[in-house]
PDB file of C-alpha atoms in Angstrom:
ATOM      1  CA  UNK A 164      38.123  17.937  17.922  1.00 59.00           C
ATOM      2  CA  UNK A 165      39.175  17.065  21.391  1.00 73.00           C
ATOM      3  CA  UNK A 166      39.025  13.615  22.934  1.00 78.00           C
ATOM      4  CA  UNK A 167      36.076  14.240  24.817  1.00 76.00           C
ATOM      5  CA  UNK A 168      33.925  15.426  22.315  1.00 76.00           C
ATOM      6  CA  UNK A 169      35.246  12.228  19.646  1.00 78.00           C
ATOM      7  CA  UNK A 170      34.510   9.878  22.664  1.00 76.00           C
ATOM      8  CA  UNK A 171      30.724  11.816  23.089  1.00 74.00           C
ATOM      9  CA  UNK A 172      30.057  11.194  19.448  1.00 74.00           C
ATOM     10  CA  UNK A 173      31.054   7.370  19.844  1.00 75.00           C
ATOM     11  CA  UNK A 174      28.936   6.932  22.570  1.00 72.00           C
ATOM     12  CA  UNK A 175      26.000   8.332  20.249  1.00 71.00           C
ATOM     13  CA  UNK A 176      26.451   6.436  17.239  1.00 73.00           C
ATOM     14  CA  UNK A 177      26.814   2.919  19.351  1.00 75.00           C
ATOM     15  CA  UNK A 178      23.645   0.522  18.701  1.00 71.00           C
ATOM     16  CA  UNK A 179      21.788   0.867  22.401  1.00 75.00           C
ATOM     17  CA  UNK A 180      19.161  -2.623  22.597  1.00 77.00           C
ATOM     18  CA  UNK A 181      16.596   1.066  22.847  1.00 79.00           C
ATOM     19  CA  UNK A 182      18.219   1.834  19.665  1.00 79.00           C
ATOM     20  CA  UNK A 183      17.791  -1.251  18.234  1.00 77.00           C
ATOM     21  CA  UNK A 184      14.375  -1.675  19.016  1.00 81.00           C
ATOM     22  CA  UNK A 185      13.027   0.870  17.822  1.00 83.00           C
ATOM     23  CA  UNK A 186      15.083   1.097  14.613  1.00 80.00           C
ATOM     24  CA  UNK A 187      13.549  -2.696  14.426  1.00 83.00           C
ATOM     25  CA  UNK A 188       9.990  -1.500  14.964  1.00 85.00           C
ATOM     26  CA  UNK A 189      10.418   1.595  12.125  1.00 84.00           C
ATOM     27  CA  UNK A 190      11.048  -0.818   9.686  1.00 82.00           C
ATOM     28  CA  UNK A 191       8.730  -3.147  10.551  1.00 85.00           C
ATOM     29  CA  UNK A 192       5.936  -0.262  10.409  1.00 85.00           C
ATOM     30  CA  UNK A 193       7.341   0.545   7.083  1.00 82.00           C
ATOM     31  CA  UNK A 194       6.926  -2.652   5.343  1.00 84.00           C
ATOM     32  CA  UNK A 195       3.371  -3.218   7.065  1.00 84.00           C
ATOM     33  CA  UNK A 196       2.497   0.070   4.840  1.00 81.00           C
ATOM     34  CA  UNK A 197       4.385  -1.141   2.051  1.00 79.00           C
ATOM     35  CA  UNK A 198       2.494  -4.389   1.984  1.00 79.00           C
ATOM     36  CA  UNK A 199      -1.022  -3.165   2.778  1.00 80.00           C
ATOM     37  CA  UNK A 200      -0.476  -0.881  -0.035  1.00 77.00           C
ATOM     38  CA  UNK A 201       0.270  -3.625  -2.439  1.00 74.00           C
ATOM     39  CA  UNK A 202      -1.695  -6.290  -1.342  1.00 76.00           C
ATOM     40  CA  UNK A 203      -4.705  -3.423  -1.761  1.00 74.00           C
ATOM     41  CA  UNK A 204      -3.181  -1.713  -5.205  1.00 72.00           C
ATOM     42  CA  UNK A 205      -3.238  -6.100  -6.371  1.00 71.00           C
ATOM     43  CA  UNK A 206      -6.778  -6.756  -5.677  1.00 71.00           C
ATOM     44  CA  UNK A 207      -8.107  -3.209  -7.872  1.00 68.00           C
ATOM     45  CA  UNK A 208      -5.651  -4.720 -10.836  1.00 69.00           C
ATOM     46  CA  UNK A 209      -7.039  -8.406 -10.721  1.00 69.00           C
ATOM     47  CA  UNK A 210     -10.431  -7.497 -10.601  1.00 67.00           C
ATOM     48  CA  UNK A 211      -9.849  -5.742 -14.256  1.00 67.00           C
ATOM     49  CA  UNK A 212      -7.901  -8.313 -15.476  1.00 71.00           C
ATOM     50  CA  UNK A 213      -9.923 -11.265 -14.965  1.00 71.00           C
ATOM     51  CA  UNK A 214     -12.967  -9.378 -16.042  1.00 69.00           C
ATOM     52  CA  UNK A 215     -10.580  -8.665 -19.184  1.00 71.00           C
ATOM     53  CA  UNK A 216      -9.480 -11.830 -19.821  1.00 73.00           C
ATOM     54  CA  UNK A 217     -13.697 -13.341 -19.528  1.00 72.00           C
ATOM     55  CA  UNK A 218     -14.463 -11.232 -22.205  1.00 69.00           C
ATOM     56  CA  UNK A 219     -11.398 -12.019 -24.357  1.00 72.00           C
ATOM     57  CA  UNK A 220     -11.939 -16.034 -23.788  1.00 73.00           C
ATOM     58  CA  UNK A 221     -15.652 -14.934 -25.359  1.00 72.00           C
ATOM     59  CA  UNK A 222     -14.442 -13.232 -27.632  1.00 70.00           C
ATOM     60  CA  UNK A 223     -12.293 -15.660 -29.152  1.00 75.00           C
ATOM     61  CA  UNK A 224     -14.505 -18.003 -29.376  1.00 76.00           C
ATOM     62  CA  UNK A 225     -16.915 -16.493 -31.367  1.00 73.00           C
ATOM     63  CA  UNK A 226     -19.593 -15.999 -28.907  1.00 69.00           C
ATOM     64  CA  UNK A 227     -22.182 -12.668 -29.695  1.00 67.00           C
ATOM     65  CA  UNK A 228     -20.200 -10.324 -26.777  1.00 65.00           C
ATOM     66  CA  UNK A 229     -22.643  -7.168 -26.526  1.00 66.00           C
ATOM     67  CA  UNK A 230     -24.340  -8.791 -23.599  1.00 62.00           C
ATOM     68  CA  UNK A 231     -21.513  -9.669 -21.736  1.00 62.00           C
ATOM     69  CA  UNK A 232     -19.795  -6.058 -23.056  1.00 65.00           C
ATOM     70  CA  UNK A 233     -22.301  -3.980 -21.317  1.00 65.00           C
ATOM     71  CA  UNK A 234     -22.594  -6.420 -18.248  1.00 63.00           C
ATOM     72  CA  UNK A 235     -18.258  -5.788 -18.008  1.00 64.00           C
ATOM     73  CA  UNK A 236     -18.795  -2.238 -18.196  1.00 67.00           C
ATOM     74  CA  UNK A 237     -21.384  -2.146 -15.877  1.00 64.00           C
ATOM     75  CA  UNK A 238     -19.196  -4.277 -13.422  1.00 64.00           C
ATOM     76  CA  UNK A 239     -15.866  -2.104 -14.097  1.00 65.00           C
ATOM     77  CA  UNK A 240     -17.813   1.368 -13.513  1.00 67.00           C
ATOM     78  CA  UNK A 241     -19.452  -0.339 -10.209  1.00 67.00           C
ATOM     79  CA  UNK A 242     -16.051  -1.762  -9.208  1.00 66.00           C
ATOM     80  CA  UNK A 243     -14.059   0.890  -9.807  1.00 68.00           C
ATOM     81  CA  UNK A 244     -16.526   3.297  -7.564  1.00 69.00           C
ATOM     82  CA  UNK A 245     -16.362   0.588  -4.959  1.00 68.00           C
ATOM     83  CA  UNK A 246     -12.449   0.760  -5.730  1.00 69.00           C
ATOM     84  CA  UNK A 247     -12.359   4.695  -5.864  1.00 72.00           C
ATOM     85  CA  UNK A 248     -14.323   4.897  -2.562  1.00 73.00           C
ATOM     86  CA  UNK A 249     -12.508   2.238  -0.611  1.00 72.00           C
ATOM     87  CA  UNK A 250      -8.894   4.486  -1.827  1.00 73.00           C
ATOM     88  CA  UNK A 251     -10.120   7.299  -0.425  1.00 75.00           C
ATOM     89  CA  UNK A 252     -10.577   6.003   2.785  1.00 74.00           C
ATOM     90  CA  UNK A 253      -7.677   4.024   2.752  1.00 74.00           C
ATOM     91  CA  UNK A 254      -6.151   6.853   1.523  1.00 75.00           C
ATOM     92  CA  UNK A 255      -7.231   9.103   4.543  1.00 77.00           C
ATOM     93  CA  UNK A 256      -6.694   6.412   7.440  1.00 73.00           C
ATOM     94  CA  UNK A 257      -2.825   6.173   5.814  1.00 73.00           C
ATOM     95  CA  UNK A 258      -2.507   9.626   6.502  1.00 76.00           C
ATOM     96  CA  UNK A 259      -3.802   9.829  10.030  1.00 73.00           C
ATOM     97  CA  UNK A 260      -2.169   6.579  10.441  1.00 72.00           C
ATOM     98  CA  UNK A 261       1.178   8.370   9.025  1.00 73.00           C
ATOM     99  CA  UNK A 262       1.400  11.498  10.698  1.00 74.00           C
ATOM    100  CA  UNK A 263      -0.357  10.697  13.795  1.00 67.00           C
ATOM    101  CA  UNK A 264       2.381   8.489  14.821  1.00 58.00           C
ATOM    102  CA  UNK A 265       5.196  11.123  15.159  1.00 56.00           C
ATOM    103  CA  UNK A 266       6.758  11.196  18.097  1.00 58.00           C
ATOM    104  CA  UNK A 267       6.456  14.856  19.630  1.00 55.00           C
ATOM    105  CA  UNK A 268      10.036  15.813  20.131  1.00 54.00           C
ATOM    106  CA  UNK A 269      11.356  18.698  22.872  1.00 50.00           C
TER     107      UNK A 269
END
């Protein structure tokens, strides 16, 4: 490689404040997702458990559970349609979110 083109390639890997920024802004759209995600995927798995651990506390303490059985499986089928629905829009605004974002390059 010549001088030139070494001294070109510099000049492209250097950290612009343009550069910066919007390496800064990437990231920061990547952990928004990342947290959203969770912060959704948290609330479907504590709904379960505390549902779970009402009917254990019953359990253990003797009390006649068919009642509260069926009413838990009632509530588990209802939330997880509420759950199912609410992924699958979620599910669809992360994708137009996702790819609708791209910068057009030319």
């Amino acid at each position: 490689m010549t001088t030139i083109q070494n001294e070109k390639i510099k000049k492209e890997k250097e950290m612009t404040p343009d550069k910066a920024a919007e390496v800064f802004v990437r990231g920061l759209e990547i952990f928004v997702k990342v947290l959203v995600i969770s912060i959704f995927l948290g609330l479907c798995f504590l709904n379960v458990f505390i549902a779970g651990g009402i009917f254990m506390k019953a359990h253990l303490q003797g009390e006649n559970c068919t009642v509260l059985m069926y009413g838990m499986v009632w509530s588990w089928s209802e939330a997880l349609s509420l759950h199912l629905s609410t992924a699958a829009a979620f599910l669809v605004g992360l994708i137009l979110f996702l790819f609708g974002t791209k910068k057009k390059s030319n």
